[in-house]
Amino acid sequence: MCGKMNNTDMLILFLITLFGTIFFTWYVKRILLKARISDNPIVSEHRHKSGTPTMGGIAFLFTISLVIALYYQNTPVLLVSFIMLAGGVVGLVDDLIGLKVKEVQKIVVNISNEVITLGRLDVEPNEEVRVATPKAKSEVNDLLKEGKVEVVGEVPIKTEPEELEKIICQIVLGLFFALTGIVTTLGGFQLGILAIPVVIIAILGSINSVNLIDGMDGLAAGIVGIASIACCVYGYLFGPATIIPPFLLLSGLCLGFLVFNKHPASIFMGDTGSFVLGTGYAAAVLVCDIPYFGVLALGVPIISVVVSLLHRANIIKLPVEPLHHTLNHYGMSETKIVLSYWGITLLLCIIGILAKMYIF
């Protein structure tokens, strides 16, 4: 299968990816259930999901390997697949490390009639919070003695690699992709040696955006799926047609996984899956040279990252991070949040396409 693809070739690529992902997700789910590798959510509103198998992104690795075997002569598809495979391996290591419990944190409820401060949070009467920060842990015993809070549960916290270690791994992924030499221009600019930092920053940003948004049934797969389909439409309308195949690959992965991941999800993708989608989306945008539309289409996860960074910098205060968990904490249903995020993503994509048609 040569580098140039006609409409039939592209349809076959999409169908192989879609049905491959459906089959491998079903297969991986069975294995994970038998191995009892499951999620244990730390957000109190999601504790009912405990026991749902995670690391479902392993299914992506099988599908991508199949695509590489069939499309190894198609350079854009091959290189996007290669970096997704590498990203998935990094995410898989994260997931495996996370199987070990680091600590067990208390969940307390404010049983007083006044707003109390615990750590960085102002806790309303009858509001549940997790005792997570060192400051909160030092304060909680006094509040228990004063009868202002009551322990209502405990949640195991998984072991996480250090932030610096994660960033280094993601930089290495970006460096791998930059060294292929496929990215030479971006957004009308000749990059030269600047291609290396640009590719690294793009992959870092995309991985962390998708990883952060992956916290509700179908949220990450739906957003990346909508953005990828929109990029296919963008390629079809404005060309060249070589834009379409890498995004068809991503679309097939997302839609195939959503068969099992839509609400109520019977499997989660884990870091394995979010790293695959994050690296793949960035790589496809870079290879296809559509940075402006690509960033706009991923606007919802990017904004979510900005909000979380503002929270971590103490500029704003969230009761629970990231933003979609805060919305859920304040009573917005998970289904409504997911559909809202999907809808905003679709709206941004439509705005981008109309802007390209009538303004730029």
Coordinates of C-alpha atoms in Angstrom, one line a residue:
M1 CA 0.0 0.0 0.0
C2 CA 1.8 3.1 -1.3
G3 CA 2.0 6.5 0.3
K4 CA -0.8 8.0 -1.8
M5 CA -4.3 6.7 -0.9
N6 CA -7.6 7.0 -2.7
N7 CA -11.0 7.2 -1.0
T8 CA -11.4 3.4 -1.0
D9 CA -7.9 3.0 0.6
M10 CA -8.8 5.5 3.3
L11 CA -12.1 3.9 4.0
I12 CA -10.4 0.5 4.4
L13 CA -7.8 2.1 6.8
F14 CA -10.6 3.5 8.9
L15 CA -12.6 0.3 9.0
I16 CA -9.5 -1.8 9.9
T17 CA -8.7 0.6 12.7
L18 CA -12.4 0.8 13.9
F19 CA -13.1 -2.9 14.0
G20 CA -9.6 -3.8 15.1
T21 CA -10.0 -1.5 18.1
I22 CA -13.5 -2.9 18.9
F23 CA -12.1 -6.5 18.8
F24 CA -8.9 -5.8 20.8
T25 CA -10.7 -3.7 23.4
W26 CA -13.2 -6.6 24.0
Y27 CA -10.3 -9.0 24.2
V28 CA -8.2 -6.9 26.5
K29 CA -11.2 -6.2 28.7
R30 CA -11.6 -9.9 29.3
I31 CA -8.0 -10.3 30.3
L32 CA -8.0 -7.3 32.6
L33 CA -11.2 -8.6 34.3
K34 CA -9.6 -12.0 34.9
A35 CA -6.4 -10.3 36.2
R36 CA -8.5 -8.0 38.4
I37 CA -6.6 -5.0 37.1
S38 CA -9.2 -2.3 37.9
D39 CA -9.7 1.4 38.7
N40 CA -10.2 2.8 42.2
P41 CA -11.3 6.4 41.7
I42 CA -10.1 9.0 44.2
V43 CA -13.0 11.4 43.4
S44 CA -15.8 10.7 45.8
E45 CA -18.5 11.1 43.2
H46 CA -16.9 8.3 41.1
R47 CA -16.3 5.7 43.8
H48 CA -19.2 3.6 42.3
K49 CA -16.9 2.9 39.3
S50 CA -14.4 1.0 41.5
G51 CA -13.7 -2.4 39.9
T52 CA -14.0 -1.2 36.3
P53 CA -10.9 -2.5 34.3
T54 CA -8.3 0.1 33.4
M55 CA -5.3 0.1 31.1
G56 CA -7.7 -0.5 28.2
G57 CA -5.3 1.5 26.0
I58 CA -3.4 -1.7 25.6
A59 CA -6.0 -2.5 22.9
F60 CA -4.7 0.6 21.0
L61 CA -1.2 -0.9 20.9
F62 CA -2.5 -4.1 19.2
T63 CA -4.5 -2.1 16.6
I64 CA -1.6 0.2 15.9
S65 CA 0.7 -2.8 15.4
L66 CA -1.8 -4.2 12.9
V67 CA -1.9 -0.8 11.1
I68 CA 2.0 -0.7 11.0
A69 CA 2.1 -4.2 9.5
L70 CA -0.4 -3.2 6.7
Y71 CA 0.7 0.4 6.0
Y72 CA 4.4 0.4 6.6
Q73 CA 5.0 2.0 3.1
N74 CA 2.7 5.0 4.0
T75 CA 5.2 7.3 5.7
P76 CA 2.7 9.7 7.5
V77 CA 0.6 6.8 8.8
L78 CA 3.8 4.8 9.7
L79 CA 5.4 7.6 11.7
V80 CA 2.2 8.7 13.5
S81 CA 1.7 5.0 14.4
F82 CA 5.3 4.6 15.6
I83 CA 5.1 7.6 18.0
M84 CA 1.7 6.4 19.3
L85 CA 3.2 3.0 20.0
A86 CA 6.1 4.6 21.8
G87 CA 3.7 6.9 23.7
G88 CA 1.6 3.9 24.7
V89 CA 4.6 2.1 26.1
V90 CA 5.5 5.1 28.3
G91 CA 1.8 5.3 29.5
L92 CA 1.8 1.6 30.1
V93 CA 4.8 2.0 32.4
D94 CA 2.9 4.7 34.3
D95 CA -0.1 2.4 34.7
L96 CA 2.0 -0.5 35.9
I97 CA 3.7 1.7 38.5
G98 CA 0.2 2.9 39.5
L99 CA -0.8 -0.6 40.5
K100 CA 1.2 -0.2 43.7
V101 CA -0.7 1.7 46.4
K102 CA 1.4 4.6 47.8
E103 CA -0.9 5.6 50.7
V104 CA -4.5 5.5 51.9
Q105 CA -6.1 9.0 52.3
K106 CA -9.1 9.8 54.5
I107 CA -12.3 11.2 53.1
V108 CA -14.1 13.5 55.6
V109 CA -17.4 15.4 55.7
N110 CA -18.0 18.7 57.3
I111 CA -20.6 18.0 60.0
S112 CA -20.6 21.5 61.5
N113 CA -23.0 24.3 60.5
E114 CA -20.2 26.6 59.3
V115 CA -17.7 26.7 56.5
I116 CA -14.4 25.3 57.7
T117 CA -10.9 25.5 56.1
L118 CA -9.0 22.3 55.5
G119 CA -5.7 22.6 53.7
R120 CA -6.4 25.0 50.8
L121 CA -10.1 24.3 50.6
D122 CA -13.1 26.1 52.1
V123 CA -15.4 23.2 53.0
E124 CA -19.2 23.8 53.1
P125 CA -21.5 22.1 55.6
N126 CA -22.1 18.4 54.5
E127 CA -19.5 18.7 51.8
E128 CA -17.1 15.7 51.4
V129 CA -13.4 16.3 50.7
R130 CA -10.3 14.1 50.5
V131 CA -7.5 14.8 52.9
A132 CA -4.7 15.0 50.4
T133 CA -2.2 17.8 51.1
P134 CA 0.4 17.8 53.9
K135 CA -1.4 20.9 55.3
A136 CA -4.8 19.2 55.3
K137 CA -3.3 16.1 57.0
S138 CA -1.8 18.2 59.8
E139 CA -5.2 20.0 60.4
V140 CA -7.6 17.1 60.1
N141 CA -7.0 15.6 63.6
D142 CA -7.8 18.9 65.3
L143 CA -11.0 19.2 63.3
L144 CA -11.9 15.6 64.3
K145 CA -11.3 16.4 68.0
E146 CA -13.5 19.5 67.7
G147 CA -16.3 17.4 66.2
K148 CA -16.4 19.6 63.0
V149 CA -15.6 16.7 60.6
E150 CA -16.2 13.0 60.4
V151 CA -14.3 10.3 58.5
V152 CA -16.7 8.8 56.0
G153 CA -14.3 6.7 53.9
E154 CA -10.7 6.0 52.8
V155 CA -9.3 5.8 49.3
P156 CA -6.0 4.2 48.1
I157 CA -3.7 6.6 46.2
K158 CA -1.6 4.9 43.5
T159 CA 2.1 5.4 43.2
E160 CA 3.0 7.9 40.5
P161 CA 6.4 8.6 38.9
E162 CA 7.9 12.0 39.8
E163 CA 6.7 14.8 37.7
L164 CA 10.3 15.4 36.4
E165 CA 10.6 11.8 35.4
K166 CA 7.3 12.0 33.5
I167 CA 8.3 15.2 31.7
I168 CA 11.7 13.6 30.7
C169 CA 9.9 10.6 29.2
Q170 CA 7.6 12.9 27.2
I171 CA 10.5 15.0 26.0
V172 CA 12.2 11.8 24.8
L173 CA 9.0 10.9 22.9
G174 CA 9.1 14.4 21.2
L175 CA 12.8 14.0 20.4
F176 CA 12.2 10.6 18.8
F177 CA 9.6 12.1 16.6
A178 CA 11.7 15.2 15.8
L179 CA 14.6 13.0 14.8
T180 CA 12.5 11.4 12.0
G181 CA 12.9 14.7 10.2
I182 CA 9.3 14.6 8.9
V183 CA 8.4 18.0 10.4
T184 CA 10.2 20.8 8.5
T185 CA 7.5 23.4 8.2
L186 CA 4.6 24.4 10.4
G187 CA 2.0 27.1 9.9
G188 CA 3.8 28.7 7.0
F189 CA 7.2 28.9 8.8
Q190 CA 10.4 27.0 7.9
L191 CA 11.5 25.5 11.2
G192 CA 15.1 24.3 10.6
I193 CA 16.7 23.4 13.9
L194 CA 13.7 24.9 15.7
A195 CA 11.7 21.8 14.6
I196 CA 13.1 19.9 17.6
P197 CA 11.8 22.2 20.4
V198 CA 8.6 22.8 18.5
V199 CA 7.8 19.1 18.2
I200 CA 8.8 18.4 21.8
I201 CA 6.5 21.2 23.1
A202 CA 3.6 20.1 20.9
I203 CA 3.8 16.5 22.1
L204 CA 4.3 17.5 25.7
G205 CA 1.2 19.8 25.5
S206 CA -1.0 17.3 23.7
I207 CA -0.1 14.3 26.0
N208 CA -0.8 16.3 29.2
S209 CA -4.0 17.8 27.8
V210 CA -5.5 14.5 26.8
N211 CA -4.2 12.8 30.0
L212 CA -5.8 15.4 32.2
I213 CA -9.2 15.3 30.4
D214 CA -9.3 11.5 30.7
G215 CA -11.5 11.4 33.8
M216 CA -15.0 10.5 32.8
D217 CA -16.8 7.9 30.7
G218 CA -16.0 8.6 27.0
L219 CA -14.6 12.1 27.7
A220 CA -11.1 11.8 26.3
A221 CA -12.0 9.4 23.5
G222 CA -15.0 11.5 22.5
I223 CA -13.1 14.8 22.4
V224 CA -10.1 13.4 20.4
G225 CA -12.5 11.5 18.2
I226 CA -14.5 14.7 17.3
A227 CA -11.3 16.7 16.8
S228 CA -9.8 14.0 14.6
I229 CA -12.9 13.7 12.5
A230 CA -13.0 17.5 12.1
C231 CA -9.4 17.4 10.9
C232 CA -10.4 14.8 8.3
V233 CA -13.2 17.2 7.1
Y234 CA -10.7 20.0 7.1
G235 CA -8.3 18.0 4.9
Y236 CA -11.2 17.0 2.6
L237 CA -12.4 20.6 2.2
F238 CA -9.1 22.4 2.0
G239 CA -6.6 19.7 1.1
P240 CA -4.2 18.2 0.6
A241 CA -5.8 14.8 1.0
T242 CA -2.7 13.5 2.8
I243 CA -4.1 15.2 5.9
I244 CA -6.8 12.6 6.1
P245 CA -5.2 9.2 6.8
P246 CA -3.4 9.9 10.1
F247 CA -6.6 11.4 11.5
L248 CA -8.7 8.5 10.2
L249 CA -6.4 6.3 12.2
L250 CA -7.1 8.4 15.4
S251 CA -10.8 8.5 14.6
G252 CA -11.0 4.7 14.3
L253 CA -9.2 4.2 17.6
C254 CA -11.5 6.7 19.4
L255 CA -14.8 5.5 18.0
G256 CA -13.9 1.8 18.4
F257 CA -13.0 2.4 22.1
L258 CA -16.1 4.4 22.7
V259 CA -18.2 1.2 22.0
F260 CA -17.0 0.1 25.5
N261 CA -16.0 3.4 27.1
K262 CA -19.2 5.5 26.6
H263 CA -21.4 5.9 29.7
P264 CA -21.6 3.6 31.6
A265 CA -18.1 2.6 30.7
S266 CA -17.1 -1.0 31.0
I267 CA -13.4 -0.2 30.6
F268 CA -11.1 2.8 31.0
M269 CA -8.1 3.6 28.8
G270 CA -5.7 4.5 31.6
D271 CA -2.4 6.4 30.9
T272 CA -1.6 3.8 28.2
G273 CA -4.6 5.0 26.1
S274 CA -4.3 8.8 26.9
F275 CA -0.6 8.8 26.0
V276 CA -1.4 7.0 22.7
L277 CA -4.1 9.6 21.8
G278 CA -2.0 12.5 23.0
T279 CA 1.1 11.6 21.1
G280 CA -0.9 10.6 18.1
Y281 CA -2.9 13.7 17.8
A282 CA 0.1 16.0 18.2
A283 CA 2.1 13.9 15.6
A284 CA -0.8 14.0 13.1
V285 CA -1.2 17.8 13.5
L286 CA 2.6 18.3 13.0
V287 CA 2.8 15.9 10.0
C288 CA -0.2 17.3 8.3
D289 CA 0.9 20.9 9.1
I290 CA -2.4 22.2 10.4
P291 CA -1.3 23.8 13.8
Y292 CA -3.9 26.5 14.0
F293 CA -7.0 24.3 13.4
G294 CA -5.4 21.4 15.3
V295 CA -4.9 23.5 18.5
L296 CA -8.4 25.0 18.2
A297 CA -10.0 21.5 17.9
L298 CA -8.2 20.4 21.1
G299 CA -9.2 23.7 22.8
V300 CA -11.3 22.1 25.6
P301 CA -8.5 19.9 27.0
I302 CA -6.0 22.8 26.6
I303 CA -8.3 25.2 28.6
S304 CA -8.7 22.5 31.2
V305 CA -4.9 22.3 31.6
V306 CA -4.6 26.1 31.9
V307 CA -7.3 26.1 34.7
S308 CA -5.4 23.3 36.5
L309 CA -2.1 25.2 36.2
L310 CA -3.8 28.3 37.7
H311 CA -5.1 26.2 40.5
R312 CA -1.6 24.7 41.2
A313 CA -0.1 28.2 41.1
N314 CA -2.7 29.3 43.8
I315 CA -4.2 31.9 41.5
I316 CA -7.6 30.2 41.6
K317 CA -9.0 27.6 44.0
L318 CA -10.8 24.3 42.9
P319 CA -12.3 22.0 45.4
V320 CA -11.2 19.1 43.2
E321 CA -9.0 19.0 40.2
P322 CA -9.4 19.1 37.1
L323 CA -12.3 21.3 36.1
H324 CA -14.6 18.5 35.0
H325 CA -14.4 16.9 38.5
T326 CA -15.1 20.4 40.0
L327 CA -18.3 20.7 37.9
N328 CA -19.3 17.2 39.0
H329 CA -18.5 18.1 42.6
Y330 CA -21.0 21.0 42.4
G331 CA -23.8 18.8 41.1
M332 CA -23.5 18.7 37.3
S333 CA -24.1 15.2 36.2
E334 CA -21.3 13.3 34.5
T335 CA -23.3 12.7 31.3
K336 CA -24.1 16.4 31.1
I337 CA -20.4 17.4 31.5
V338 CA -19.3 14.9 28.9
L339 CA -22.0 16.0 26.4
S340 CA -21.1 19.7 27.1
Y341 CA -17.4 19.1 26.5
W342 CA -18.2 17.2 23.3
G343 CA -20.5 19.9 22.2
I344 CA -18.0 22.7 22.8
T345 CA -15.3 20.7 20.9
L346 CA -17.7 20.3 18.0
L347 CA -18.5 24.0 18.1
L348 CA -14.9 25.0 18.1
C349 CA -14.2 22.7 15.1
I350 CA -17.2 24.2 13.1
I351 CA -15.9 27.8 14.0
G352 CA -12.4 26.8 12.7
I353 CA -13.8 25.4 9.4
L354 CA -16.1 28.4 8.8
A355 CA -13.2 30.8 9.6
K356 CA -11.0 29.0 7.1
M357 CA -13.8 29.2 4.5
Y358 CA -14.8 32.8 4.9
I359 CA -12.0 34.7 6.7
F360 CA -8.6 33.2 6.0

